[in-house]
Coordinates of C-alpha atoms in Angstrom, one line a residue:
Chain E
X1 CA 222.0 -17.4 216.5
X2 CA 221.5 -14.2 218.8
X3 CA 217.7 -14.8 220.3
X4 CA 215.7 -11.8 219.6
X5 CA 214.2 -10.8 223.2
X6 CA 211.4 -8.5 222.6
X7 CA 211.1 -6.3 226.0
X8 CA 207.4 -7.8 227.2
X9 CA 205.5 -4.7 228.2
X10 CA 202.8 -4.8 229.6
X11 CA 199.4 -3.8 227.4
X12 CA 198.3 -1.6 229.7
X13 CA 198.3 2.0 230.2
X14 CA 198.9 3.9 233.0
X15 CA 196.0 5.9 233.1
X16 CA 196.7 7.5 236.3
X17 CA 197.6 11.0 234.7
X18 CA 194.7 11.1 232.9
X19 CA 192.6 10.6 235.5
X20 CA 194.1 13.6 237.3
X21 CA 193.5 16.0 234.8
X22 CA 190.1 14.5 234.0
X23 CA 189.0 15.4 238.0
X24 CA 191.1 18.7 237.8
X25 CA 188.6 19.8 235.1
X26 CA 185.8 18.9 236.7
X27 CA 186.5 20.4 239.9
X28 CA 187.4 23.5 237.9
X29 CA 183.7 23.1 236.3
X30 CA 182.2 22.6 239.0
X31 CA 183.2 25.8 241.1
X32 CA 183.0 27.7 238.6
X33 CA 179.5 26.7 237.2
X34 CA 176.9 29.0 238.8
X35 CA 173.2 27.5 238.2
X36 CA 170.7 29.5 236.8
X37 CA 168.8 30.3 240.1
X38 CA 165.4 29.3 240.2
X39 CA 163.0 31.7 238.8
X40 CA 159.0 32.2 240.0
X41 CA 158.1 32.6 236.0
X42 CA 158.9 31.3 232.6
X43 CA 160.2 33.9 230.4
X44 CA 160.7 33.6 227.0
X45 CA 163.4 36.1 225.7
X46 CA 162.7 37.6 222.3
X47 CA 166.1 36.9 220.5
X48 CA 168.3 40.0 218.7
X49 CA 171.7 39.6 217.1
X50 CA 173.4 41.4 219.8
X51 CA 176.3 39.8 221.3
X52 CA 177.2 41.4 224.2
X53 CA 177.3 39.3 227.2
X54 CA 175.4 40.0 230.5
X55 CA 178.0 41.0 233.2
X56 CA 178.1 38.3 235.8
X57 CA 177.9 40.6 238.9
X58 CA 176.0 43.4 240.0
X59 CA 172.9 43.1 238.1
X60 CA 169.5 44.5 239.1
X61 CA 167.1 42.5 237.2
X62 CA 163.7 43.0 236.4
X63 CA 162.1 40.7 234.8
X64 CA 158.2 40.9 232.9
X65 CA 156.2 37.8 232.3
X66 CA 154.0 37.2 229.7
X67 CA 151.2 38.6 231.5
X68 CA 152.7 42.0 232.0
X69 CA 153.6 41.1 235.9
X70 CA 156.6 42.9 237.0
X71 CA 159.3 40.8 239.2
X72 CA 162.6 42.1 240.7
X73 CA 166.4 40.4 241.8
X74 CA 168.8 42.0 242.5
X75 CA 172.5 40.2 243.3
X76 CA 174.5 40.0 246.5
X77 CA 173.3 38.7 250.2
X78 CA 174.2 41.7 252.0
X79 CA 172.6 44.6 249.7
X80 CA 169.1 42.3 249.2
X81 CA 169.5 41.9 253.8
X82 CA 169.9 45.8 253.7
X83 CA 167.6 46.4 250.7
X84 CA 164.5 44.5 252.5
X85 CA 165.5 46.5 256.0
X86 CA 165.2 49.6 254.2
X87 CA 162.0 49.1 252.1
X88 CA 160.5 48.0 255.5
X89 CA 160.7 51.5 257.0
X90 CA 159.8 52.8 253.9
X91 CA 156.1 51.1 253.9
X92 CA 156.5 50.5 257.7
X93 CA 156.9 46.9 257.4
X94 CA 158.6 45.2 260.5
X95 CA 160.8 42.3 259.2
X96 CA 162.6 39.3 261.8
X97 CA 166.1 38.8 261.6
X98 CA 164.6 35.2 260.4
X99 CA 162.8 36.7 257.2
X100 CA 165.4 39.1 256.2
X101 CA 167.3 35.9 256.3
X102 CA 165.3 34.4 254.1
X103 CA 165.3 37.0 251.5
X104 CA 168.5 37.9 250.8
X105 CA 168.6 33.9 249.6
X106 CA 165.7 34.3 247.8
X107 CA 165.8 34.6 243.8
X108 CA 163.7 36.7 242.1
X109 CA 160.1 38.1 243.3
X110 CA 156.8 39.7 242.4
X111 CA 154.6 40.7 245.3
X112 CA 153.8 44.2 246.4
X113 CA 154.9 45.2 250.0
X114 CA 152.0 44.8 251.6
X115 CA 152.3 40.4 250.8
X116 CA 156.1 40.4 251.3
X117 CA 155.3 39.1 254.8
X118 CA 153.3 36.4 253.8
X119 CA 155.8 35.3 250.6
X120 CA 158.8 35.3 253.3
X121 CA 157.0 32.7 255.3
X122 CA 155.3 30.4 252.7
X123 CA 156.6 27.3 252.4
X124 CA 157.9 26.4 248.8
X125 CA 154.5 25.0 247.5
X126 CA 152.8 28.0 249.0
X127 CA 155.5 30.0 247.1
X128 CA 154.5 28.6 244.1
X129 CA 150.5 29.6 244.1
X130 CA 151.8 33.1 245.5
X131 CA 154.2 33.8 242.5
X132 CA 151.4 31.8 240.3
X133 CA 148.3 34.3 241.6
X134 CA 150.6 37.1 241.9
X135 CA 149.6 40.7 240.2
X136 CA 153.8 41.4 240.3
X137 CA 155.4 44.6 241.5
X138 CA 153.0 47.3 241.1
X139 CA 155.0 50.3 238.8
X140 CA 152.0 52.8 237.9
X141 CA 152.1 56.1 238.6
X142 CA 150.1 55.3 241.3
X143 CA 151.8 53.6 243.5
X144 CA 155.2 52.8 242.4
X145 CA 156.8 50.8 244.7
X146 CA 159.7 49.0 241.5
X147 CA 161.3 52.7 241.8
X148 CA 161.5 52.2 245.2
X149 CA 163.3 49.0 245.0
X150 CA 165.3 50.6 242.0
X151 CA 166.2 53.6 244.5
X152 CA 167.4 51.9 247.3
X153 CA 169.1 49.2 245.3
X154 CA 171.2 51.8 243.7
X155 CA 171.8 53.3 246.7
X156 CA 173.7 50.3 248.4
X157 CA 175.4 49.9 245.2
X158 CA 175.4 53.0 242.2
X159 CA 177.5 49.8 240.2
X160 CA 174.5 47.9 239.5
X161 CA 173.5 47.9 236.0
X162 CA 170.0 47.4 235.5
X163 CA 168.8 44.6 232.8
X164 CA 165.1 44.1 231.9
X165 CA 164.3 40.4 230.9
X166 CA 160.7 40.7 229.1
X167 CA 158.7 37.8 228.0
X168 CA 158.4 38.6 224.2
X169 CA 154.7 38.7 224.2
X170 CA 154.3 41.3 227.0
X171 CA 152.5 44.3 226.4
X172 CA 154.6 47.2 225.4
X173 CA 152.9 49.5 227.6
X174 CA 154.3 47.4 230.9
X175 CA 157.4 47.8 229.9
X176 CA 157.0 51.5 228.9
X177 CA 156.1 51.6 232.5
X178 CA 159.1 50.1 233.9
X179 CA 161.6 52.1 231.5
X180 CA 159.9 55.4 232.3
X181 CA 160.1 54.5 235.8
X182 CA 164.0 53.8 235.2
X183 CA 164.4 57.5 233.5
X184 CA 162.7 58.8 236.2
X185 CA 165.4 57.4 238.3
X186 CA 167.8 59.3 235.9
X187 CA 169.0 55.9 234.9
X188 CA 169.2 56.4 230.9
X189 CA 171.6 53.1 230.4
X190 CA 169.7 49.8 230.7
X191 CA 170.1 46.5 229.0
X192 CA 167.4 43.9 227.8
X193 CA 168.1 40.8 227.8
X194 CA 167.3 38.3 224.4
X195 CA 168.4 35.3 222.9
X196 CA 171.1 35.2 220.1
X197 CA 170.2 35.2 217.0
X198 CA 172.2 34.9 213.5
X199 CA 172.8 38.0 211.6
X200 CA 171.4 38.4 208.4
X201 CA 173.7 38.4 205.7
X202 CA 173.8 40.7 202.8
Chain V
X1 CA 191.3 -0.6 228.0
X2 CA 190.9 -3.0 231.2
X3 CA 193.8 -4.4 232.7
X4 CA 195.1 -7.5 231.7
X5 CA 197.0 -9.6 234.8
X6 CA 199.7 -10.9 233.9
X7 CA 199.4 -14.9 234.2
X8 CA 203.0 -15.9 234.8
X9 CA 203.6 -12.9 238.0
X10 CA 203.0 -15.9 240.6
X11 CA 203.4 -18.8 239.0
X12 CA 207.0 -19.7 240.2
X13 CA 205.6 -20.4 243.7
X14 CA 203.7 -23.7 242.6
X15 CA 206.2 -26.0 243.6
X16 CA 206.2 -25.2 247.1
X17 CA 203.4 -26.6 249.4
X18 CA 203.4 -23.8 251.5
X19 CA 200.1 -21.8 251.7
X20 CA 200.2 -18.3 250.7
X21 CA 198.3 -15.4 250.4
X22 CA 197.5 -15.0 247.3
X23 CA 199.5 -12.1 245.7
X24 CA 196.9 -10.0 244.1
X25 CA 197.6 -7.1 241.8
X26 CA 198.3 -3.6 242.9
X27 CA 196.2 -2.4 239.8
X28 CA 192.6 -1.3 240.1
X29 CA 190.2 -1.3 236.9
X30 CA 190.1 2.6 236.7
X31 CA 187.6 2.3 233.7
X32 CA 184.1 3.1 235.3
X33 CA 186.3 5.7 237.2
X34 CA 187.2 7.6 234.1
X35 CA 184.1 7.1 232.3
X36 CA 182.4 8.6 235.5
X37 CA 184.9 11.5 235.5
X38 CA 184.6 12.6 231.6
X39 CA 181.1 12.3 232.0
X40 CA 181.0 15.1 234.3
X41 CA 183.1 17.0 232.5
X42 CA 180.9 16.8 229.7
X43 CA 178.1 17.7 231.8
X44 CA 180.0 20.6 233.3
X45 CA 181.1 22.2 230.3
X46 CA 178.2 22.3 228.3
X47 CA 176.0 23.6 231.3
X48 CA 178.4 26.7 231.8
X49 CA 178.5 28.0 228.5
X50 CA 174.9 27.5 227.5
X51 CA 173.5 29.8 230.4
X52 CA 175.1 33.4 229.9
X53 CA 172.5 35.4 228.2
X54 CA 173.2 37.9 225.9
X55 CA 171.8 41.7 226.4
X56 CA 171.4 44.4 224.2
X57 CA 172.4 47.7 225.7
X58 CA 170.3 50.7 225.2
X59 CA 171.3 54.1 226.0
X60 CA 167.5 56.3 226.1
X61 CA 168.1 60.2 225.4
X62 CA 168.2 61.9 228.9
X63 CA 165.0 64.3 229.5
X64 CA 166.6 67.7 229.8
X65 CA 165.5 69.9 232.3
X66 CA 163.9 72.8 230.3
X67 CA 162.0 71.7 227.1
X68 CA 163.5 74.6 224.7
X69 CA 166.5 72.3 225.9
X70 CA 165.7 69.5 223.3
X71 CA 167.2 68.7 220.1
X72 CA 164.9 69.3 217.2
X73 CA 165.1 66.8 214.3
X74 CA 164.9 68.2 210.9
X75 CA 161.8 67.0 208.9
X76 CA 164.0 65.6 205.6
X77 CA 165.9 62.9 208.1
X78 CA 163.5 61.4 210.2
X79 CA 161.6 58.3 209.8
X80 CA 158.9 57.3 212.2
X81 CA 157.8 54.0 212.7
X82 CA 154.4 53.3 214.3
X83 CA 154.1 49.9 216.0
X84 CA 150.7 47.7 216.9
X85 CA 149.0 44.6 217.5
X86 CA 149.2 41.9 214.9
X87 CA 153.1 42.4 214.1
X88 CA 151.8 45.4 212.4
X89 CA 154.5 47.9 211.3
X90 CA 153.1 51.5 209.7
X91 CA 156.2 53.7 208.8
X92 CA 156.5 57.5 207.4
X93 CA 159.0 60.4 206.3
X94 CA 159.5 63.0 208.4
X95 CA 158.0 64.1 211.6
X96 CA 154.9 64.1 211.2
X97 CA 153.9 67.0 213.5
X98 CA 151.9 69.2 210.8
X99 CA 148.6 69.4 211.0
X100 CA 148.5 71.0 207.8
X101 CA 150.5 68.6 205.5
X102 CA 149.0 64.7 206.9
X103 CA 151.9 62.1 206.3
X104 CA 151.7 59.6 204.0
X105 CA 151.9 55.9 205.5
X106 CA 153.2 52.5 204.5
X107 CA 152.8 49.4 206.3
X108 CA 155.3 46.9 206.3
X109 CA 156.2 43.8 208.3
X110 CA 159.1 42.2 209.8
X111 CA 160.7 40.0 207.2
X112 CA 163.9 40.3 206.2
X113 CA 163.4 40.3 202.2
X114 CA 159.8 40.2 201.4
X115 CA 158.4 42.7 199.3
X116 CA 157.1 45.0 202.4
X117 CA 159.5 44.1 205.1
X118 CA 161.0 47.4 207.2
X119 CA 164.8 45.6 206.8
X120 CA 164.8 47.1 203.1
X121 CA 162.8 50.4 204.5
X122 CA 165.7 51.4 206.6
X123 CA 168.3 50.3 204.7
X124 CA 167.9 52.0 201.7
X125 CA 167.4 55.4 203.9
X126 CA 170.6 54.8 206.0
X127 CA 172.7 53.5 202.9
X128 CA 175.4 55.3 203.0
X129 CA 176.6 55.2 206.8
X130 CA 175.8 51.2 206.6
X131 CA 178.0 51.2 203.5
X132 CA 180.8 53.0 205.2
X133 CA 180.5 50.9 208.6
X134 CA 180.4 47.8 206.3
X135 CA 183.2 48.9 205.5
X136 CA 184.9 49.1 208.5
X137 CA 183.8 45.8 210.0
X138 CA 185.5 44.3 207.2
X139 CA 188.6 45.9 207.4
X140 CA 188.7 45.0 211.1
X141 CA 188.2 41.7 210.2
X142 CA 191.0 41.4 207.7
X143 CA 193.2 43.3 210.4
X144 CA 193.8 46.5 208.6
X145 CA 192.3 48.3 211.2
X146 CA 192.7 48.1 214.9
X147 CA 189.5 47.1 216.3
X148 CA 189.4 50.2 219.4
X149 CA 190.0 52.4 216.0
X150 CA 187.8 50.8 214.2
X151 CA 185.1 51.1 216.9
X152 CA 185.9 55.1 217.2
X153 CA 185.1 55.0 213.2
X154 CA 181.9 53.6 213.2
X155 CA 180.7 55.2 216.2
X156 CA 181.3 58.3 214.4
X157 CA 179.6 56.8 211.3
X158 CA 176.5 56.1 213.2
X159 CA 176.6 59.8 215.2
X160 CA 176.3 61.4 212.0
X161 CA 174.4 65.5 212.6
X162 CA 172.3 64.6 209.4
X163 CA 171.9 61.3 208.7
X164 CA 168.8 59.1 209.5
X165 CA 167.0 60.0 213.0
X166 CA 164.5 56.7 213.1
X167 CA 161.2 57.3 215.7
X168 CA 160.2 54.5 217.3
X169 CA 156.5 54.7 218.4
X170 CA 154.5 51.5 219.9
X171 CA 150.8 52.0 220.6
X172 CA 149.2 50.4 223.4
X173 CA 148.6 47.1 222.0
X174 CA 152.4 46.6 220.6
X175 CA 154.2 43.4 222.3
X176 CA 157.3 43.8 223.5
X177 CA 158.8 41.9 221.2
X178 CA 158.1 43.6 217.8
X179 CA 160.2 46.9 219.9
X180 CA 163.0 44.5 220.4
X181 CA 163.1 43.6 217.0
X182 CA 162.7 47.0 215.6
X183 CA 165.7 47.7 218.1
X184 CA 167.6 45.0 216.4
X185 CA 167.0 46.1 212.8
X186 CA 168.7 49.1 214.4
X187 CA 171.8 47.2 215.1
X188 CA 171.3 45.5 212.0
X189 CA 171.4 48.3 209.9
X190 CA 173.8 50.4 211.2
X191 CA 171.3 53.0 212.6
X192 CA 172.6 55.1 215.2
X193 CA 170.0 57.8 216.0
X194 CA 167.0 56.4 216.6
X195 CA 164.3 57.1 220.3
X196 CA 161.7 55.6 221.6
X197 CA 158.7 57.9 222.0
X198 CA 155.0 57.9 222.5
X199 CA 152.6 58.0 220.5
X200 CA 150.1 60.7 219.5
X201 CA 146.6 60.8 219.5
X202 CA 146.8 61.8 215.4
X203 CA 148.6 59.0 214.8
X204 CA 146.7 56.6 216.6
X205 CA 144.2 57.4 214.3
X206 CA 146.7 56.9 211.3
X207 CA 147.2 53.4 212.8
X208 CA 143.7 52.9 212.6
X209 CA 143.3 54.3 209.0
X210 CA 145.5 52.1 207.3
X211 CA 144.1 48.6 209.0

C-alpha cells in the first residue's frame, strides 16, 4: 500500500509581512497626525449642516469665548516671529530675540499689547490665570488693536483666510465687532467655524 | 496565534552524551508586538479624522464707496428677520422702512416642523428656487449632471434678480448662535440673497412689542 505522507507544515504563520505593513501605517499616522494645539479657552462650536472643510494651512483664527473675549492664531513660525516684531513698533513694544521665540510657538492668545510682555514670560501655570483673567483682544472702535493684528497678518501673507471660531453662547454684538472690523479691513470673505450637523430631510 | 515549537527539531541529538547548546528557535512570539502596533493604528486613525472642523463660508456684501452706490431691494421680496434673547425669532414682509405703513410681525422659533418654526417661514417664500435646486442636487446625484455644471445651475438658481432677499437683523442681546443657525437655514433652504444688517431703533421697539 502507497503510505499517504501528508507534507507537516508548520501551524504557524508567518506574520512578518503583516507586521510591516501594520508599522508602515502607523508611521504614516503618525506624521501625518497634526494635534489639535492647545487652546487658552473652551469653545463650544454652534453646529450647521455645512460641509466644507477648514483648509489646513494659512488660517488666521480668531476665536470668541463664551464670554465675548476675543483671542487670535495665526499659522506659520516665521509670519507670527515677524507679526510680533511688527506689532511691537506699532505700540512701541521692545521684544528679545528670546520672547519673539517664544511666540511664534505659541497657540492662540487674548491679551492686549500692553500684557503681551508679561504673557511671553509667564510660566505655563501663570499662563493659565493670564488667559483665565484675561479681557481678550480689545476690538472696539476705541482702540482696536484685532485689526491691527488682522493688518499686519495679511500683510506677511494676503493667502490667509480668516475663520472666526465663536463659542455659541457669545453675544452677537462681539462678534458684530470682529466682522465689522474684518469689512473694515476690506476682507468681505470669512469663514465660521461649527460642528456638523445632519441635514434635515424633506 | 503563538508559535508552536516544534518538539521533534532536536530530538535526534539524545543519544550522544556530548553537551550542547541548546538549539533554541529562531522564532520570536510577535503577538504583543502586533497587538501593540494595530493598537496604534487604531489610535492614529481615529484621532486624524475626528479633528478637521468644518466651516461655513460667508461672503458679506462689500460696502461701496458712495451710498447712491447700493442695491435697493424691492419691498414685495424681502423678508426681515429680527433676532433676540431667549431664541426669540420675530420675522416680517418687506422692508420695513415706512414710517407710514408699520409692518406686521410674527414670531417664530427655531424648530424644524413645529407649528411656528422659521424652517417652514422661509421655505414656503423661496419655494420655487428650492424646488429647482432640489432638483439639481438630485440629478447630480444620480449622475445626469456633472457636478461643476450642476454647481453653475444652482448658483444661478440661488442669484435669482427677484427672488427672496432674507434680512438678517440681531439685536444686542442675540447669541451668536441663533445667527449661525439662521445662516444655516439659509443653506438649508436654498436661500441665496440674504445680509446681515443692523438693527433700527423702530424695530427694536417692534421686538419689544411683540414679547
Amino acid at each position: 500500500m502507497p503510505k499517504i505522507n501528508m507534507p507537516k507544515k508548520s501551524p504557524s504563520l508567518d506574520m512578518t509581512p503583516m507586521v510591516d505593513l501594520a508599522f508602515l501605517l502607523v508611521t504614516f499616522f503618525m506624521l501625518t497626525t497634526k494635534f489639535r494645539p492647545e487652546e487658552p479657552v473652551i469653545v463650544d462650536t454652534p453646529s450647521s449642516i455645512s460641509e466644507i472643510k477648514l483648509p489646513e494651512r494659512d488660517i488666521m483664527m480668531i476665536t470668541i469665548d463664551k464670554d465675548g473675549r476675543i483671542f487670535f492664531d495665526i499659522d506659520g513660525k516665521q509670519t507670527r516671529a515677524n507679526l510680533i516684531e511688527k506689532m511691537g513698533e506699532r505700540y512701541e513694544v521692545k521684544f528679545t530675540p528670546e520672547e519673539v521665540k517664544r511666540f511664534s510657538v505659541l497657540s492662540s492668545f487674548g491679551v492686549p499689547m500692553a500684557n503681551m510682555k508679561q504673557l511671553l514670560n509667564a510660566k505655563e501655570k501663570e499662563r493659565e490665570t493670564i488667559n483665565k483673567e484675561t479681557k481678550g483682544i480689545p476690538a472696539d472702535s476705541l482702540k482696536n488693536e484685532l485689526a491691527d493684528w488682522i493688518n499686519f497678518g495679511r500683510h506677511a501673507n494676503p493667502k490667509f483666510r480668516i475663520a472666526i471660531k465663536g463659542d455659541g453662547q457669545a453675544n452677537y454684538p462681539v462678534v458684530k465687532d470682529v466682522i465689522k472690523t474684518l469689512q473694515g479691513q476690506k476682507v468681505n470673505k470669512f469663514n465660521l467655524i461649527t460642528n456638523l450637523e445632519e441635514a434635515p430631510k424633506n | 496565534m503563538s508559535e508552536i515549537q516544534q518538539s521533534d527539531s532536536g530530538g535526534g541529538d539524545k543519544k550522544h552524551s556530548k553537551v550542547r547548546a541548546k538549539k533554541s528557535s529562531t522564532h520570536i512570539d510577535m503577538t504583543p508586538m502586533v497587538d501593540l502596533a494595530f493598537l496604534l493604528l487604531t489610535f492614529f486613525m481615529l484621532t486624524t479624522t475626528f479633528s478637521k472642523p468644518k466651516t461655513m463660508e460667508i461672503n458679506m456684501p462689500v460696502k461701496p464707496d458712495k451710498p447712491e452706490e447700493e442695491q435697493k431691494i424691492k419691498e414685495s421680496q424681502a423678508l426681515t428677520i429680527l433676532l433676540s434673547a431667549n431664541n426669540k425669532i420675530v420675522w416680517y414682509t418687506g422692508l420695513g422702512d415706512d414710517p407710514a405703513k408699520p409692518p406686521v410681525t410674527n414670531t417664530a422659533d427655531f424648530s424644524l416642523n413645529g407649528p411656528r418654526g422659521i424652517h417652514k417661514v422661509i421655505l414656503e417664500k423661496n419655494q420655487d428656487i428650492f424646488t429647482k435646486v432640489q432638483l439639481t442636487k438630485d440629478s447630480i446625484g444620480r449622475g445626469l449632471l456633472k457636478e461643476d455644471e450642476g454647481k453653475k445651475h444652482i448658483a444661478s438658481y440661488k442669484g435669482f434678480k427677484d427672488g427672496l432677499v432674507v434680512l438678517i437683523k440681531p439685536d444686542s442681546t442675540a447669541k451668536y448662535k441663533n445667527v449661525v443657525d439662521i445662516l444655516d437655514e439659509m443653506n438649508v433652504c436654498a436661500v441665496g440673497r440674504f445680509a446681515i444688517v443692523d438693527i433700527t431703533e423702530s424695530e427694536k421697539e417692534l421686538l419689544k412689542i411683540s414679547n
